[in-house]
Amino acid sequence: MTTHLYENPIFLEHKVPEGHPERPDRLRALNIALEHPNFAELKRLEASKGDEDLVLLAHTEDHLRSIKRAIPDDDINQFEADTYASAMSLEAALTGLGGAVAAVDAVFAGEADNAFVAARPPGHHAEKNRPMGFCFFNTVAIAARHAQTVHGAERVAIVDWDVHHGNGTQDIFWDDPSVLFCSTHQIPLYPGTGAKDETGVRNNIVNAPLSPNSSGEHFRDAFRSRVLAALENFRPDFVLISAGFDAHHRDPLAQINLVAEDFDWATGRLLDVAGRSADNRIVSLLEGGYDLQGLAESAGLHILRLMRG
Ligand SMILES: [Zn+2]
């Protein structure tokens, strides 16, 4: 497989207060893991800043205006419960969008089979009209809309294995059967949504909640019986992954006991899905993952699996 990785030093310039879990060191830890010779063939590209219009693929103009208003000239501004902006945060968030759409363009052009976007801030909690949970713009939703509008994708699947429910992605695609949204996550946990009976208006939302202290086996059972079963019916022509690594057992924000090999396994299953109906096309976007070692190991194996197919 040819795998692209999109990165940019601007992602380190989105500043948060001391002690905040969603911190620049997350990307530094991943970068160190990527120095291993295993990643010699990984094609690393610098993400460009995305146009503000991309935001409107998934959000209201009000939302974009309120994010722009939240950006301080200096220091750090708390503009939502646990979400902060610094002077370069808008630049970072827009560059995350730029990396995501470049990744989509590359897999549809056949320049890459798949791609990983190592950006922050993350995106999956951002609703149509509301930033939430460290997230400004819903990057994965914008990538899905871009694939539809520019590349004619007809059946986009978004698989979200971040330990927190992707409430924002669910909100954006609630009544849109052209997108299948599948999520595994811990319940009870922030943001409180993601019950099995939240199915969207056209059964295009599939939630697979996990109880606290669930093991890798529990995760794999839920992934097989709910996520993979739904994907088999849907036959996506493009697969997006909201790749959070906070279900790792070391993560401080949740109580699920996955190991890095569980993310490798799930990646392999999605490669099978994409190989069957999507001409291998997968774009994976970094969401959460707050233990530096757990994140680096898990994201490292995930990227290596994307490369090896
Ligand atoms: Zn998370």
CSV table of N, CA, C and O in Angstrom, one decimal, residues 156 158 170 173-183 195-207 226-227 229-231 233-234:
chain,number,residue,atom,x,y,z
A,156,VAL,N,-20.3,7.0,1.9
A,156,VAL,CA,-19.2,7.2,2.7
A,156,VAL,C,-19.4,6.6,4.1
A,156,VAL,O,-20.5,6.9,4.7
A,158,ILE,N,-18.0,6.4,8.0
A,158,ILE,CA,-17.1,7.0,9.0
A,158,ILE,C,-17.1,6.0,10.2
A,158,ILE,O,-18.2,5.8,10.8
A,170,GLN,N,-22.3,12.4,14.5
A,170,GLN,CA,-23.7,11.9,14.5
A,170,GLN,C,-24.7,13.0,14.3
A,170,GLN,O,-25.7,12.9,13.5
A,173,PHE,N,-24.7,14.1,10.5
A,173,PHE,CA,-25.2,13.1,9.5
A,173,PHE,C,-26.5,12.4,9.9
A,173,PHE,O,-26.9,11.4,9.3
A,174,TRP,N,-27.2,12.9,11.0
A,174,TRP,CA,-28.3,12.3,11.6
A,174,TRP,C,-29.4,11.9,10.6
A,174,TRP,O,-30.0,10.8,10.6
A,175,ASP,N,-29.6,12.8,9.6
A,175,ASP,CA,-30.7,12.6,8.6
A,175,ASP,C,-30.1,12.4,7.2
A,175,ASP,O,-30.8,12.8,6.2
A,176,ASP,N,-28.9,11.9,7.1
A,176,ASP,CA,-28.2,11.8,5.8
A,176,ASP,C,-27.8,10.4,5.5
A,176,ASP,O,-26.7,9.9,5.9
A,177,PRO,N,-28.7,9.6,4.8
A,177,PRO,CA,-28.3,8.2,4.6
A,177,PRO,C,-27.2,7.9,3.6
A,177,PRO,O,-26.8,6.8,3.4
A,178,SER,N,-26.6,9.0,3.0
A,178,SER,CA,-25.5,8.8,2.2
A,178,SER,C,-24.2,8.6,3.0
A,178,SER,O,-23.2,8.2,2.4
A,179,VAL,N,-24.3,8.8,4.3
A,179,VAL,CA,-23.2,8.6,5.2
A,179,VAL,C,-23.6,7.6,6.3
A,179,VAL,O,-24.6,7.8,6.9
A,180,LEU,N,-22.8,6.5,6.4
A,180,LEU,CA,-23.0,5.6,7.5
A,180,LEU,C,-22.0,6.0,8.6
A,180,LEU,O,-20.8,6.0,8.4
A,181,PHE,N,-22.5,6.3,9.8
A,181,PHE,CA,-21.6,6.6,10.9
A,181,PHE,C,-21.6,5.5,12.0
A,181,PHE,O,-22.7,5.2,12.5
A,182,CYS,N,-20.5,4.9,12.2
A,182,CYS,CA,-20.4,3.8,13.2
A,182,CYS,C,-19.4,4.2,14.3
A,182,CYS,O,-18.3,4.6,14.0
A,183,SER,N,-19.8,4.0,15.6
A,183,SER,CA,-19.0,4.5,16.7
A,183,SER,C,-18.9,3.4,17.8
A,183,SER,O,-19.9,2.9,18.2
A,195,ALA,N,-26.1,6.0,22.7
A,195,ALA,CA,-26.8,4.8,23.0
A,195,ALA,C,-27.2,4.0,21.8
A,195,ALA,O,-27.2,4.6,20.7
A,196,LYS,N,-27.4,2.7,21.9
A,196,LYS,CA,-27.7,1.9,20.8
A,196,LYS,C,-29.0,2.3,20.0
A,196,LYS,O,-29.1,2.1,18.8
A,197,ASP,N,-29.9,2.9,20.8
A,197,ASP,CA,-31.2,3.3,20.1
A,197,ASP,C,-31.1,4.7,19.4
A,197,ASP,O,-32.1,5.2,18.8
A,198,GLU,N,-29.9,5.3,19.4
A,198,GLU,CA,-29.7,6.5,18.5
A,198,GLU,C,-29.3,6.0,17.2
A,198,GLU,O,-28.1,5.6,16.9
A,199,THR,N,-30.2,5.9,16.2
A,199,THR,CA,-29.9,5.3,15.0
A,199,THR,C,-30.0,6.2,13.7
A,199,THR,O,-29.8,5.7,12.6
A,200,GLY,N,-30.3,7.5,14.0
A,200,GLY,CA,-30.5,8.4,12.8
A,200,GLY,C,-31.8,8.2,12.2
A,200,GLY,O,-32.5,7.2,12.5
A,201,VAL,N,-32.3,9.1,11.4
A,201,VAL,CA,-33.6,9.0,10.9
A,201,VAL,C,-33.7,7.8,9.8
A,201,VAL,O,-34.8,7.3,9.5
A,202,ARG,N,-32.6,7.4,9.3
A,202,ARG,CA,-32.6,6.4,8.2
A,202,ARG,C,-31.7,5.2,8.6
A,202,ARG,O,-31.2,4.5,7.7
A,203,ASN,N,-31.6,4.9,9.9
A,203,ASN,CA,-30.7,3.8,10.4
A,203,ASN,C,-29.3,3.9,9.9
A,203,ASN,O,-28.6,2.9,9.7
A,204,ASN,N,-28.8,5.1,9.6
A,204,ASN,CA,-27.5,5.3,9.1
A,204,ASN,C,-26.5,5.6,10.3
A,204,ASN,O,-25.3,5.9,10.0
A,205,ILE,N,-27.0,5.5,11.5
A,205,ILE,CA,-26.1,5.7,12.7
A,205,ILE,C,-26.1,4.4,13.4
A,205,ILE,O,-27.1,3.8,13.7
A,206,VAL,N,-24.9,3.9,13.7
A,206,VAL,CA,-24.7,2.6,14.4
A,206,VAL,C,-23.8,2.9,15.6
A,206,VAL,O,-22.6,3.1,15.4
A,207,ASN,N,-24.4,2.8,16.8
A,207,ASN,CA,-23.6,3.0,18.0
A,207,ASN,C,-23.4,1.6,18.7
A,207,ASN,O,-24.2,0.8,18.8
A,226,ARG,N,-21.5,-5.2,15.4
A,226,ARG,CA,-22.3,-4.0,15.0
A,226,ARG,C,-21.6,-3.2,13.9
A,226,ARG,O,-22.2,-2.9,12.8
A,227,VAL,N,-20.4,-2.9,14.0
A,227,VAL,CA,-19.7,-2.0,13.0
A,227,VAL,C,-19.5,-2.8,11.7
A,227,VAL,O,-19.9,-2.3,10.6
A,229,ALA,N,-20.7,-5.6,10.7
A,229,ALA,CA,-22.0,-6.0,10.1
A,229,ALA,C,-22.7,-4.9,9.3
A,229,ALA,O,-23.1,-5.1,8.2
A,230,ALA,N,-22.7,-3.7,9.9
A,230,ALA,CA,-23.3,-2.6,9.2
A,230,ALA,C,-22.5,-2.2,7.9
A,230,ALA,O,-23.1,-1.9,6.9
A,231,LEU,N,-21.2,-2.3,8.0
A,231,LEU,CA,-20.4,-1.9,6.9
A,231,LEU,C,-20.6,-2.9,5.7
A,231,LEU,O,-20.6,-2.6,4.5
A,233,ASN,N,-23.3,-4.5,4.9
A,233,ASN,CA,-24.5,-4.2,4.2
A,233,ASN,C,-24.4,-2.9,3.4
A,233,ASN,O,-25.0,-2.8,2.3
A,234,PHE,N,-23.7,-1.9,3.9
A,234,PHE,CA,-23.6,-0.6,3.3
A,234,PHE,C,-22.7,-0.6,2.1
A,234,PHE,O,-23.0,0.2,1.2
